[in-house]
Amino acid sequence: MFRLETSKLDIAYEERLIVEDLNIQIPQGKITALVGANGSGKSTILKTMARIMSPKAGSVLLDGKSIHKQSTREVAKQLAILPQNPTAPEGLTVTELVSYGRFPYQKGFGSMRAEDKRMIEWAIEVTGMTEFHDRPIDQLSGGQRQRAWIAMALAQETDILFLDEPTTFLDMAHQLEVLQLLEHLNATANRTIVMVVHDLNHASRYAQHMIGIKQGKAIAEGSPVEVMTSDVLREVFNIEADIVMDPRSNVPLCLPYALAGERPKPVAPETKVVNSAMVHAAGRAEHRVQATGS
Ligand SMILES: Nc1ncnc2c1ncn2[C@@H]1O[C@H](COP(=O)(O)OP(=O)(O)OP(=O)(O)O)[C@@H](O)[C@H]1O
Ligand SMILES: [Mg+2]
């Protein structure tokens, strides 16, 4: 089932057409990953689906109605977006930023209700920002800042969440934390999530639906098994990659080894080539040896 789709969407900056005749569908209650090379149009598509940009032609339909014909407040109760490079006014604190997320629910100045305060507190807590709640955004590290913006999007309490590279600037543990948080929101609150990610293995592990974008066009759409193939990666990213199944999550992972058309470097005779399946199997074998006491 689709709550959100684009129909014959054209998007341009001035006269330069970036996206032409885009028809994509976002499955309800799933995590969708938009993947593609730098400059392929992912952020442009996301901003238009979130109503930050207006299309040149065509429409973005939410429950069958064009979002560009609805009021900002109406749309903001249903869709929230974490943009790629958000900027906050100087001196704005984390709590102040996150409280912006409650704007669509407020009736006037100073009308914050208990429900708004609870959501703000919750969003700050689940993003691990409690200890920084009073800190100005411009005095945070890149990763902390990213999490403060994610908290703002969460405080908006929408069914649909768009996130443009939510894990950029984050260390590995915080990347996993954000992805697990999104997975949790999807599983427990049935949130529909659309995220742009560059790490294809994260896309494959955390998204149930993937869309490969090249020059403003959707080249491949489907489950990770359908989209993470050597042929699609060659077409979308211009790379040669081996695909292996992750023995832990049983999803395809990619191991890029050359640019498309480039002859791969020969493997040095001394180098052992391992893939994750072999590492895992080796780990299990070691475990068995220990378990049998030998
Ligand atoms: N404000 C703008 N004005 C004019 N052209 C723009 C603007 N923003 C983006 N573009 C151009 O539109 C194209 C698509 O950009 P977009 O930001 O959507 O790419 P992207 O897929 O998100 O890339 P990245 O992975 O680098 O974030 C690029 O050619 C870019 O140069
Ligand atoms: Mg982008």
Tab-separated table of C-alpha atoms and ligand atoms in Angstrom:
chain	number	residue	atom	x	y	z
A	1	MET	CA	0.000	0.000	0.000
A	2	PHE	CA	1.255	3.491	-0.812
A	3	ARG	CA	0.366	6.656	1.086
A	4	LEU	CA	2.902	8.734	-0.757
A	5	GLU	CA	3.862	8.779	-4.399
A	6	THR	CA	5.197	11.085	-7.066
A	7	SER	CA	3.390	11.442	-10.339
A	8	LYS	CA	5.154	12.667	-13.474
A	9	LEU	CA	7.358	14.830	-11.287
A	10	ASP	CA	9.680	17.396	-12.919
A	11	ILE	CA	11.957	19.403	-10.601
A	12	ALA	CA	14.246	22.246	-11.678
A	13	TYR	CA	16.595	24.828	-10.198
A	14	GLU	CA	15.877	27.955	-12.245
A	15	GLU	CA	15.673	26.536	-15.744
A	16	ARG	CA	17.924	23.525	-15.124
A	17	LEU	CA	15.824	20.367	-15.028
A	18	ILE	CA	17.234	17.948	-12.416
A	19	VAL	CA	14.413	15.421	-12.212
A	20	GLU	CA	12.182	14.514	-15.115
A	21	ASP	CA	9.030	12.396	-15.133
A	22	LEU	CA	9.736	10.725	-11.789
A	23	ASN	CA	7.136	8.189	-10.688
A	24	ILE	CA	8.090	6.570	-7.398
A	25	GLN	CA	6.026	5.067	-4.627
A	26	ILE	CA	6.841	5.003	-0.940
A	27	PRO	CA	5.460	1.912	0.800
A	28	GLN	CA	3.417	2.623	3.917
A	29	GLY	CA	4.961	1.579	7.247
A	30	LYS	CA	8.312	0.612	5.758
A	31	ILE	CA	11.819	2.048	5.721
A	32	THR	CA	12.815	3.164	2.226
A	33	ALA	CA	16.424	4.031	1.324
A	34	LEU	CA	17.179	6.411	-1.536
A	35	VAL	CA	20.633	5.666	-2.877
A	36	GLY	CA	22.647	7.172	-5.704
A	37	ALA	CA	25.829	9.043	-6.592
A	38	ASN	CA	26.642	12.607	-5.488
A	39	GLY	CA	24.576	15.064	-7.476
A	40	SER	CA	22.102	12.438	-8.720
A	41	GLY	CA	19.133	14.347	-7.242
A	42	LYS	CA	18.363	12.501	-3.991
A	43	SER	CA	18.146	15.636	-1.803
A	44	THR	CA	16.177	17.471	-4.484
A	45	ILE	CA	13.631	14.635	-4.609
A	46	LEU	CA	13.435	14.410	-0.804
A	47	LYS	CA	12.926	18.170	-0.409
A	48	THR	CA	10.159	18.132	-2.995
A	49	MET	CA	8.440	15.141	-1.367
A	50	ALA	CA	8.610	17.040	1.954
A	51	ARG	CA	7.179	20.219	0.366
A	52	ILE	CA	10.315	22.336	0.938
A	53	MET	CA	10.628	22.703	-2.842
A	54	SER	CA	7.869	23.026	-5.419
A	55	PRO	CA	7.908	20.893	-8.540
A	56	LYS	CA	8.092	22.406	-11.997
A	57	ALA	CA	5.436	19.949	-13.139
A	58	GLY	CA	3.666	16.869	-11.839
A	59	SER	CA	2.756	16.214	-8.215
A	60	VAL	CA	3.574	14.582	-4.904
A	61	LEU	CA	0.494	12.792	-3.657
A	62	LEU	CA	-0.178	12.069	-0.002
A	63	ASP	CA	-3.296	9.923	0.407
A	64	GLY	CA	-4.107	10.826	-3.189
A	65	LYS	CA	-3.957	14.634	-2.627
A	66	SER	CA	-1.221	16.949	-3.849
A	67	ILE	CA	0.875	18.147	-0.872
A	68	HIS	CA	1.688	21.367	-2.715
A	69	LYS	CA	-2.006	22.280	-2.623
A	70	GLN	CA	-2.288	21.833	1.162
A	71	SER	CA	-1.292	24.250	3.942
A	72	THR	CA	2.165	24.090	5.529
A	73	ARG	CA	0.634	23.320	8.923
A	74	GLU	CA	-1.498	20.440	7.587
A	75	VAL	CA	1.451	18.874	5.774
A	76	ALA	CA	3.806	19.444	8.739
A	77	LYS	CA	1.578	17.268	10.935
A	78	GLN	CA	2.105	14.406	8.533
A	79	LEU	CA	5.657	14.804	7.201
A	80	ALA	CA	8.877	15.855	8.927
A	81	ILE	CA	12.257	16.255	7.284
A	82	LEU	CA	15.840	16.307	8.445
A	83	PRO	CA	17.563	18.248	5.634
A	84	GLN	CA	21.118	17.449	4.514
A	85	ASN	CA	22.796	20.633	5.777
A	86	PRO	CA	20.470	22.310	8.237
A	87	THR	CA	21.500	25.599	9.843
A	88	ALA	CA	20.189	27.032	13.092
A	89	PRO	CA	20.136	30.692	14.199
A	90	GLU	CA	23.169	31.579	16.322
A	91	GLY	CA	22.781	30.847	20.019
A	92	LEU	CA	19.682	28.661	19.637
A	93	THR	CA	19.755	25.874	22.247
A	94	VAL	CA	18.975	22.209	21.702
A	95	THR	CA	15.654	22.448	23.561
A	96	GLU	CA	14.679	25.553	21.596
A	97	LEU	CA	15.520	23.851	18.315
A	98	VAL	CA	13.593	20.710	19.204
A	99	SER	CA	10.588	22.788	20.289
A	100	TYR	CA	10.372	24.144	16.709
A	101	GLY	CA	9.167	20.642	15.870
A	102	ARG	CA	5.959	21.380	17.792
A	103	PHE	CA	5.101	24.423	15.649
A	104	PRO	CA	2.327	22.681	13.664
A	105	TYR	CA	0.487	21.880	16.905
A	106	GLN	CA	0.580	25.352	18.487
A	107	LYS	CA	-2.235	27.822	18.268
A	108	GLY	CA	-0.329	30.984	19.153
A	109	PHE	CA	2.687	32.326	21.039
A	110	GLY	CA	3.408	30.720	24.394
A	111	SER	CA	0.756	28.090	23.922
A	112	MET	CA	2.956	25.083	24.578
A	113	ARG	CA	0.875	22.320	26.161
A	114	ALA	CA	1.983	19.498	28.446
A	115	GLU	CA	1.802	17.169	25.430
A	116	ASP	CA	4.257	19.402	23.497
A	117	LYS	CA	6.675	19.460	26.436
A	118	ARG	CA	6.478	15.681	26.807
A	119	MET	CA	7.266	15.131	23.116
A	120	ILE	CA	10.233	17.540	23.267
A	121	GLU	CA	11.635	15.780	26.305
A	122	TRP	CA	11.112	12.356	24.732
A	123	ALA	CA	12.803	13.376	21.454
A	124	ILE	CA	15.811	14.786	23.329
A	125	GLU	CA	16.081	11.649	25.419
A	126	VAL	CA	15.839	9.035	22.635
A	127	THR	CA	18.498	10.844	20.623
A	128	GLY	CA	20.834	10.835	23.644
A	129	MET	CA	20.896	14.632	23.917
A	130	THR	CA	19.655	15.087	27.487
A	131	GLU	CA	23.021	16.243	28.838
A	132	PHE	CA	23.275	18.865	26.077
A	133	HIS	CA	19.698	20.178	26.216
A	134	ASP	CA	20.759	23.697	27.282
A	135	ARG	CA	23.741	23.963	24.942
A	136	PRO	CA	23.643	26.277	21.916
A	137	ILE	CA	23.618	24.266	18.671
A	138	ASP	CA	26.726	26.089	17.418
A	139	GLN	CA	28.700	24.775	20.404
A	140	LEU	CA	28.058	21.086	19.655
A	141	SER	CA	30.191	18.565	17.766
A	142	GLY	CA	29.047	17.557	14.275
A	143	GLY	CA	27.508	14.324	15.542
A	144	GLN	CA	25.742	15.957	18.500
A	145	ARG	CA	24.360	18.628	16.188
A	146	GLN	CA	23.049	15.946	13.823
A	147	ARG	CA	21.271	14.231	16.691
A	148	ALA	CA	19.719	17.536	17.833
A	149	TRP	CA	18.204	17.974	14.347
A	150	ILE	CA	16.951	14.392	14.351
A	151	ALA	CA	15.302	15.166	17.715
A	152	MET	CA	13.548	18.150	16.150
A	153	ALA	CA	12.171	16.003	13.331
A	154	LEU	CA	11.008	13.373	15.859
A	155	ALA	CA	9.293	15.992	18.046
A	156	GLN	CA	7.096	16.809	15.061
A	157	GLU	CA	5.403	13.452	15.701
A	158	THR	CA	4.590	12.667	12.095
A	159	ASP	CA	3.665	9.357	10.473
A	160	ILE	CA	6.193	9.980	7.738
A	161	LEU	CA	9.831	10.909	8.363
A	162	PHE	CA	12.319	12.008	5.713
A	163	LEU	CA	15.988	11.996	6.649
A	164	ASP	CA	18.728	13.191	4.340
A	165	GLU	CA	21.922	11.372	5.328
A	166	PRO	CA	21.041	11.000	9.020
A	167	THR	CA	24.259	9.121	9.808
A	168	THR	CA	26.765	11.500	8.187
A	169	PHE	CA	29.227	12.918	10.780
A	170	LEU	CA	28.409	10.158	13.253
A	171	ASP	CA	30.896	7.636	14.616
A	172	MET	CA	30.088	3.952	14.084
A	173	ALA	CA	28.296	3.454	17.395
A	174	HIS	CA	26.164	6.565	16.905
A	175	GLN	CA	25.400	5.535	13.302
A	176	LEU	CA	24.025	2.248	14.598
A	177	GLU	CA	22.182	4.027	17.373
A	178	VAL	CA	20.375	6.306	14.889
A	179	LEU	CA	19.570	3.436	12.524
A	180	GLN	CA	18.299	1.301	15.387
A	181	LEU	CA	16.175	4.200	16.616
A	182	LEU	CA	14.633	4.536	13.143
A	183	GLU	CA	14.090	0.767	13.006
A	184	HIS	CA	12.413	0.914	16.431
A	185	LEU	CA	10.125	3.812	15.411
A	186	ASN	CA	9.219	1.925	12.272
A	187	ALA	CA	8.514	-1.337	14.086
A	188	THR	CA	6.693	-0.007	17.152
A	189	ALA	CA	5.012	3.170	15.901
A	190	ASN	CA	4.589	2.040	12.281
A	191	ARG	CA	6.353	5.176	11.026
A	192	THR	CA	7.040	5.373	7.305
A	193	ILE	CA	10.671	6.392	6.907
A	194	VAL	CA	12.475	7.590	3.792
A	195	MET	CA	16.205	8.106	4.210
A	196	VAL	CA	19.047	9.020	1.926
A	197	VAL	CA	22.113	6.941	2.785
A	198	HIS	CA	25.479	6.493	1.144
A	199	ASP	CA	26.397	3.337	3.040
A	200	LEU	CA	24.743	0.668	0.894
A	201	ASN	CA	25.219	-1.971	3.538
A	202	HIS	CA	23.290	0.153	6.032
A	203	ALA	CA	20.584	0.641	3.408
A	204	SER	CA	20.373	-3.094	2.837
A	205	ARG	CA	20.309	-3.961	6.543
A	206	TYR	CA	17.828	-1.345	7.706
A	207	ALA	CA	15.557	-0.634	4.737
A	208	GLN	CA	12.929	-2.992	3.370
A	209	HIS	CA	12.634	-0.968	0.171
A	210	MET	CA	15.402	0.653	-1.880
A	211	ILE	CA	15.317	3.127	-4.756
A	212	GLY	CA	18.437	3.673	-6.873
A	213	ILE	CA	18.604	7.184	-8.371
A	214	LYS	CA	20.747	8.150	-11.351
A	215	GLN	CA	20.578	11.592	-12.972
A	216	GLY	CA	17.174	12.266	-11.445
A	217	LYS	CA	15.678	8.962	-12.563
A	218	ALA	CA	14.721	5.890	-10.549
A	219	ILE	CA	16.843	3.160	-12.119
A	220	ALA	CA	15.950	0.366	-9.714
A	221	GLU	CA	13.240	-0.108	-7.094
A	222	GLY	CA	12.459	-3.022	-4.826
A	223	SER	CA	13.708	-5.041	-1.886
A	224	PRO	CA	17.448	-5.004	-1.071
A	225	VAL	CA	17.757	-8.403	-2.794
A	226	GLU	CA	16.324	-6.876	-5.975
A	227	VAL	CA	18.317	-3.639	-5.874
A	228	MET	CA	21.688	-4.710	-4.423
A	229	THR	CA	22.940	-6.547	-7.460
A	230	SER	CA	26.238	-6.130	-9.309
A	231	ASP	CA	24.355	-4.950	-12.411
A	232	VAL	CA	22.378	-2.266	-10.577
A	233	LEU	CA	25.455	-1.003	-8.704
A	234	ARG	CA	27.387	-0.765	-11.970
A	235	GLU	CA	24.550	1.229	-13.534
A	236	VAL	CA	23.779	3.485	-10.548
A	237	PHE	CA	27.252	4.023	-9.053
A	238	ASN	CA	29.630	3.099	-11.838
A	239	ILE	CA	31.357	0.532	-9.644
A	240	GLU	CA	32.143	-3.164	-9.795
A	241	ALA	CA	31.132	-4.923	-6.593
A	242	ASP	CA	30.823	-8.428	-5.257
A	243	ILE	CA	27.608	-9.195	-3.440
A	244	VAL	CA	27.655	-11.538	-0.449
A	245	MET	CA	24.818	-12.529	1.843
A	246	ASP	CA	25.191	-11.305	5.411
A	247	PRO	CA	24.961	-14.491	7.488
A	248	ARG	CA	23.639	-12.514	10.436
A	249	SER	CA	20.755	-10.606	8.857
A	250	ASN	CA	20.464	-12.583	5.617
A	251	VAL	CA	20.525	-9.481	3.419
A	252	PRO	CA	22.905	-8.755	0.530
A	253	LEU	CA	26.036	-6.763	1.345
A	254	CYS	CA	28.303	-5.222	-1.249
A	255	LEU	CA	32.066	-5.289	-1.500
A	256	PRO	CA	33.118	-2.728	-4.132
A	257	TYR	CA	36.478	-3.528	-5.774
A	258	ALA	CA	36.864	-1.353	-8.880
A	259	LEU	CA	35.321	1.394	-10.965
A	260	ALA	CA	33.091	0.067	-13.734
A	261	GLY	CA	35.074	-1.094	-16.723
A	262	GLU	CA	38.336	-0.966	-14.740
A	263	ARG	CA	40.318	-4.166	-14.528
A	264	PRO	CA	40.505	-5.195	-10.849
A	265	LYS	CA	43.986	-5.261	-9.340
A	266	PRO	CA	45.303	-8.810	-9.041
A	267	VAL	CA	45.209	-10.161	-5.511
A	268	ALA	CA	48.711	-10.276	-4.008
A	269	PRO	CA	49.818	-13.905	-3.539
A	270	GLU	CA	50.347	-13.393	0.199
A	271	THR	CA	46.910	-11.820	0.735
A	272	LYS	CA	44.077	-13.970	1.971
A	273	VAL	CA	40.740	-12.833	0.555
A	274	VAL	CA	38.025	-13.124	3.145
A	275	ASN	CA	34.426	-12.114	3.082
A	276	SER	CA	32.049	-11.685	5.978
A	277	ALA	CA	30.571	-15.148	5.493
A	278	MET	CA	34.020	-16.693	5.850
A	279	VAL	CA	34.870	-14.568	8.890
A	280	HIS	CA	31.607	-15.609	10.498
A	281	ALA	CA	32.153	-19.274	9.641
A	282	ALA	CA	35.687	-19.058	11.018
A	283	GLY	CA	34.320	-17.490	14.216
A	284	ARG	CA	31.855	-20.329	14.605
A	285	ALA	CA	34.527	-22.939	13.993
A	286	GLU	CA	36.707	-21.346	16.668
A	287	HIS	CA	33.742	-21.341	19.029
A	288	ARG	CA	33.149	-25.067	18.414
A	289	VAL	CA	36.769	-25.859	19.133
A	290	GLN	CA	36.560	-23.968	22.440
A	291	ALA	CA	33.206	-25.529	23.302
A	292	THR	CA	34.516	-29.063	22.867
A	293	GLY	CA	37.411	-28.206	25.111
A	294	SER	CA	40.191	-28.963	22.640
B	1	LIG	N1	20.188	25.251	-4.867
B	1	LIG	C1	20.609	24.745	-6.031
B	1	LIG	N2	20.687	25.508	-7.143
B	1	LIG	C2	21.088	24.987	-8.340
B	1	LIG	N3	21.440	23.707	-8.532
B	1	LIG	C3	21.386	22.887	-7.456
B	1	LIG	C4	20.976	23.361	-6.163
B	1	LIG	N4	21.014	22.316	-5.294
B	1	LIG	C5	21.440	21.256	-6.007
B	1	LIG	N5	21.671	21.589	-7.307
B	1	LIG	C6	22.104	20.679	-8.386
B	1	LIG	O1	21.086	19.679	-8.560
B	1	LIG	C7	21.688	18.407	-8.777
B	1	LIG	C8	21.160	17.422	-7.753
B	1	LIG	O2	21.593	17.841	-6.474
B	1	LIG	P1	21.172	17.091	-5.142
B	1	LIG	O3	21.610	17.937	-4.012
B	1	LIG	O4	19.746	16.734	-5.216
B	1	LIG	O5	22.056	15.757	-5.260
B	1	LIG	P2	22.262	14.567	-4.216
B	1	LIG	O6	21.911	13.305	-4.930
B	1	LIG	O7	21.546	14.862	-2.951
B	1	LIG	O8	23.837	14.609	-3.987
B	1	LIG	P3	24.740	14.341	-2.657
B	1	LIG	O9	24.883	12.858	-2.526
B	1	LIG	O10	26.040	14.992	-3.004
B	1	LIG	O11	24.065	14.986	-1.495
B	1	LIG	C9	23.198	18.631	-8.750
B	1	LIG	O12	23.648	18.737	-10.058
B	1	LIG	C10	23.362	19.931	-8.011
B	1	LIG	O13	24.509	20.619	-8.444
B	2	MG	MG	22.137	15.242	-1.029
